[in-house]
Amino acid sequence: MTDTTTEAGLSSDVTEVRAQKLAKLRETVAEVYPAHFHRTLTNAELAEKYEGIEPDTLTGDIVTVAGRVYSSRNSGMFIDIHDASGKVQIFSHKDTTPEEARALLPLIDLGDIIGVTGEVRRTKRGELTVNAHEITMLTKSLLPMPEKWHGLTDIELRYRKRHLDIMTNDDSKLRFQQRSKIVSGIRRFMEDDGFMEVETPMLHSVYGGATAEPFKTHHNTLKLDMYLRIAPELFLKRTLVSGLTDKVFEINRNFRNEGVSTRHNPEFTMMECYWAYADYEDIMGLVERMFEKLALTIHGSTEFPYGDKQISFKGPFRRVPMPDAVKDVTGIDFRAIATDEEARAATRAAGFEIEDDWTWGECLAFIFEEKVEETLIQPAHVTHFPKDISPFAKEVPGEPRLVERFETYCNAWELGNAFSELNDPEEQRKRMVEQLEQAHARGESEKQLDEEFLDAIDQGMPPAGGLGIGVDRLIMLLTNAPSIRDVILFPARKNRAD
């Protein structure tokens, strides 16, 4: 094995050598790419089973293992193969390995996948090893793999060729294994709490449930323009109306035709749920219990590092109304501001350029985003959102400009968004009509009123608390990932230049 690799790939003569080896293999073995190979143990199972054997011990046990070749020493005498669970060393020698098996060694390159049957032993140096009796070529790799110890240092190349990134970067591999645990943990937590998982449409004829630019497509048979969903909210509420369950949730993808950043990807994973006969106070407790459980699952503790910060998911989290948070940081008391005009004046006095039609609530939310979010490092529930940016939430008693809505923040990121859900059909229609008029005024001419949703609300929806959690951001935090693209297996990216 004589591969030397570079990030940009190898010269054509090296790949030609591999092609020549493939041709030779086709002449000498029955099948270079067999359909099936039976192994008796994974590499991790092998390590666990023989953990206690002493150095310089032959066990007499015959096993069959398989994996990708990551390193080779002494002309193939020592080969390390990796499967998804770990590594094992393969030893080939004329005293223990038949000539037929050893004849394959010159045709094996780094990156090939092989199967090995042989005797388990531990070397004098303590390395768990399989003495090869049989070697089977399972997959001949025609391209060299990046060097294991350096991996792909070009960030964009890591995202474009994620298969190579995971193949050569243990941190990336661990992060996606942890992602799977986190998503499974969320699902298990919700089911254990009595929630039923459902699947709602990804293609919507009327887009809604959030304020965002949708991706548009066309259904040829129905002759209907459709949109990739921006949120499942309205269908989940219709499920609640049906009486199928009092606790419903969905984990799935949402799509928003907007910007890409370290915290935004056009398609992303959300967990959204609705809980009948509960309110946003109940949802706060749900979030705290879930986050604490996930931290324990990944870190064995409710405290964990993110960058140079130490985060604690130990509940209860801090709770602060948005007007109070803005006043604490900026000194601006929005509760004392009576009109939209006064709110715009206060916002401009704080040094911001804003539109002339902004409302009191839009000004409050804008100042919060610009000045307060960055201060929310430890988990906090920010409550009492403006009603004019929250069309699906109930009013705060005694404060008609505010609603029972909260967002959970940590590391200055929004992780979750929750409401005491509006279920008054007349008020719901009024707010959705107002929202539609505002959208049309902004030039969003395709925005429509979802009459099927309003019909369901007319039928009667129980009081409920609702929640949406950005799963990708939560995974970023729990796995210490600097970018959302580090936790999405194949993130959005530009096409490769020809």
PDB file of C-alpha atoms in Angstrom, residues 356-457:
ATOM      1  CA  ASP A 356     -42.234  54.922   9.503  1.00  0.00           C
ATOM      2  CA  ASP A 357     -45.045  52.371   9.894  1.00  0.00           C
ATOM      3  CA  TRP A 358     -43.517  50.311  12.701  1.00  0.00           C
ATOM      4  CA  THR A 359     -45.803  49.582  15.634  1.00  0.00           C
ATOM      5  CA  TRP A 360     -45.118  49.738  19.363  1.00  0.00           C
ATOM      6  CA  GLY A 361     -44.627  45.988  19.443  1.00  0.00           C
ATOM      7  CA  GLU A 362     -42.312  45.906  16.442  1.00  0.00           C
ATOM      8  CA  CYS A 363     -40.120  48.564  18.057  1.00  0.00           C
ATOM      9  CA  LEU A 364     -40.014  46.653  21.349  1.00  0.00           C
ATOM     10  CA  ALA A 365     -39.081  43.383  19.639  1.00  0.00           C
ATOM     11  CA  PHE A 366     -36.443  45.119  17.501  1.00  0.00           C
ATOM     12  CA  ILE A 367     -34.714  46.747  20.488  1.00  0.00           C
ATOM     13  CA  PHE A 368     -34.804  43.386  22.272  1.00  0.00           C
ATOM     14  CA  GLU A 369     -33.147  41.619  19.332  1.00  0.00           C
ATOM     15  CA  GLU A 370     -30.498  44.312  18.888  1.00  0.00           C
ATOM     16  CA  LYS A 371     -29.597  44.978  22.518  1.00  0.00           C
ATOM     17  CA  VAL A 372     -30.831  42.221  24.816  1.00  0.00           C
ATOM     18  CA  GLU A 373     -30.400  38.884  23.017  1.00  0.00           C
ATOM     19  CA  GLU A 374     -26.606  39.069  23.186  1.00  0.00           C
ATOM     20  CA  THR A 375     -26.749  39.265  27.001  1.00  0.00           C
ATOM     21  CA  LEU A 376     -28.725  36.009  27.425  1.00  0.00           C
ATOM     22  CA  ILE A 377     -25.938  33.477  27.898  1.00  0.00           C
ATOM     23  CA  GLN A 378     -27.449  31.143  30.501  1.00  0.00           C
ATOM     24  CA  PRO A 379     -30.886  29.657  29.736  1.00  0.00           C
ATOM     25  CA  ALA A 380     -33.754  32.112  30.142  1.00  0.00           C
ATOM     26  CA  HIS A 381     -37.426  32.247  29.192  1.00  0.00           C
ATOM     27  CA  VAL A 382     -38.250  35.688  27.777  1.00  0.00           C
ATOM     28  CA  THR A 383     -42.015  36.162  28.233  1.00  0.00           C
ATOM     29  CA  HIS A 384     -44.714  38.756  27.467  1.00  0.00           C
ATOM     30  CA  PHE A 385     -44.176  39.319  23.750  1.00  0.00           C
ATOM     31  CA  PRO A 386     -45.965  42.092  21.816  1.00  0.00           C
ATOM     32  CA  LYS A 387     -49.351  41.024  20.482  1.00  0.00           C
ATOM     33  CA  ASP A 388     -48.837  42.636  17.078  1.00  0.00           C
ATOM     34  CA  ILE A 389     -46.026  40.175  16.239  1.00  0.00           C
ATOM     35  CA  SER A 390     -47.740  37.164  17.871  1.00  0.00           C
ATOM     36  CA  PRO A 391     -51.049  36.455  16.119  1.00  0.00           C
ATOM     37  CA  PHE A 392     -51.604  33.002  17.647  1.00  0.00           C
ATOM     38  CA  ALA A 393     -51.148  33.744  21.377  1.00  0.00           C
ATOM     39  CA  LYS A 394     -53.537  34.736  24.161  1.00  0.00           C
ATOM     40  CA  GLU A 395     -53.362  38.199  25.711  1.00  0.00           C
ATOM     41  CA  VAL A 396     -51.688  38.712  29.077  1.00  0.00           C
ATOM     42  CA  PRO A 397     -54.516  39.561  31.524  1.00  0.00           C
ATOM     43  CA  GLY A 398     -54.443  43.303  32.235  1.00  0.00           C
ATOM     44  CA  GLU A 399     -51.855  44.018  29.507  1.00  0.00           C
ATOM     45  CA  PRO A 400     -53.682  43.970  26.160  1.00  0.00           C
ATOM     46  CA  ARG A 401     -50.562  44.881  24.146  1.00  0.00           C
ATOM     47  CA  LEU A 402     -48.740  41.747  25.352  1.00  0.00           C
ATOM     48  CA  VAL A 403     -49.395  38.026  24.956  1.00  0.00           C
ATOM     49  CA  GLU A 404     -48.606  34.812  26.798  1.00  0.00           C
ATOM     50  CA  ARG A 405     -45.659  33.881  24.637  1.00  0.00           C
ATOM     51  CA  PHE A 406     -42.088  33.053  25.549  1.00  0.00           C
ATOM     52  CA  GLU A 407     -38.865  32.271  23.748  1.00  0.00           C
ATOM     53  CA  THR A 408     -36.120  30.251  25.390  1.00  0.00           C
ATOM     54  CA  TYR A 409     -32.655  31.749  24.944  1.00  0.00           C
ATOM     55  CA  CYS A 410     -29.206  30.384  25.679  1.00  0.00           C
ATOM     56  CA  ASN A 411     -25.795  31.498  24.424  1.00  0.00           C
ATOM     57  CA  ALA A 412     -27.657  34.501  22.936  1.00  0.00           C
ATOM     58  CA  TRP A 413     -29.589  32.111  20.649  1.00  0.00           C
ATOM     59  CA  GLU A 414     -33.302  31.504  20.426  1.00  0.00           C
ATOM     60  CA  LEU A 415     -33.807  27.776  21.031  1.00  0.00           C
ATOM     61  CA  GLY A 416     -37.571  27.593  21.476  1.00  0.00           C
ATOM     62  CA  ASN A 417     -40.778  29.560  20.926  1.00  0.00           C
ATOM     63  CA  ALA A 418     -43.993  28.893  22.852  1.00  0.00           C
ATOM     64  CA  PHE A 419     -47.501  30.247  23.399  1.00  0.00           C
ATOM     65  CA  SER A 420     -50.656  29.970  25.367  1.00  0.00           C
ATOM     66  CA  GLU A 421     -52.474  29.297  22.127  1.00  0.00           C
ATOM     67  CA  LEU A 422     -55.287  31.515  20.921  1.00  0.00           C
ATOM     68  CA  ASN A 423     -58.489  29.491  20.536  1.00  0.00           C
ATOM     69  CA  ASP A 424     -61.127  32.251  20.318  1.00  0.00           C
ATOM     70  CA  PRO A 425     -62.320  31.817  16.706  1.00  0.00           C
ATOM     71  CA  GLU A 426     -63.442  35.432  16.248  1.00  0.00           C
ATOM     72  CA  GLU A 427     -60.220  36.875  17.652  1.00  0.00           C
ATOM     73  CA  GLN A 428     -58.186  34.359  15.645  1.00  0.00           C
ATOM     74  CA  ARG A 429     -59.821  35.405  12.375  1.00  0.00           C
ATOM     75  CA  LYS A 430     -59.394  39.093  13.219  1.00  0.00           C
ATOM     76  CA  ARG A 431     -55.673  38.704  13.893  1.00  0.00           C
ATOM     77  CA  MET A 432     -55.047  36.547  10.824  1.00  0.00           C
ATOM     78  CA  VAL A 433     -56.855  39.064   8.601  1.00  0.00           C
ATOM     79  CA  GLU A 434     -54.726  41.861  10.066  1.00  0.00           C
ATOM     80  CA  GLN A 435     -51.589  39.784   9.472  1.00  0.00           C
ATOM     81  CA  LEU A 436     -52.686  39.106   5.885  1.00  0.00           C
ATOM     82  CA  GLU A 437     -53.264  42.814   5.225  1.00  0.00           C
ATOM     83  CA  GLN A 438     -49.796  43.611   6.572  1.00  0.00           C
ATOM     84  CA  ALA A 439     -48.273  40.928   4.337  1.00  0.00           C
ATOM     85  CA  HIS A 440     -50.041  42.286   1.255  1.00  0.00           C
ATOM     86  CA  ALA A 441     -48.841  45.788   2.161  1.00  0.00           C
ATOM     87  CA  ARG A 442     -45.287  44.409   2.161  1.00  0.00           C
ATOM     88  CA  GLY A 443     -45.824  43.045  -1.344  1.00  0.00           C
ATOM     89  CA  GLU A 444     -46.478  39.408  -0.365  1.00  0.00           C
ATOM     90  CA  SER A 445     -49.346  39.058  -2.825  1.00  0.00           C
ATOM     91  CA  GLU A 446     -49.423  35.230  -2.705  1.00  0.00           C
ATOM     92  CA  LYS A 447     -50.163  35.125   1.026  1.00  0.00           C
ATOM     93  CA  GLN A 448     -53.686  33.767   1.644  1.00  0.00           C
ATOM     94  CA  LEU A 449     -56.014  33.216   4.547  1.00  0.00           C
ATOM     95  CA  ASP A 450     -56.082  29.570   5.643  1.00  0.00           C
ATOM     96  CA  GLU A 451     -59.835  29.040   5.729  1.00  0.00           C
ATOM     97  CA  GLU A 452     -59.520  25.318   6.475  1.00  0.00           C
ATOM     98  CA  PHE A 453     -57.609  26.135   9.650  1.00  0.00           C
ATOM     99  CA  LEU A 454     -60.121  28.815  10.640  1.00  0.00           C
ATOM    100  CA  ASP A 455     -62.958  26.351  10.005  1.00  0.00           C
ATOM    101  CA  ALA A 456     -61.288  23.916  12.422  1.00  0.00           C
ATOM    102  CA  ILE A 457     -60.932  26.652  15.049  1.00  0.00           C
TER     103      ILE A 457
END
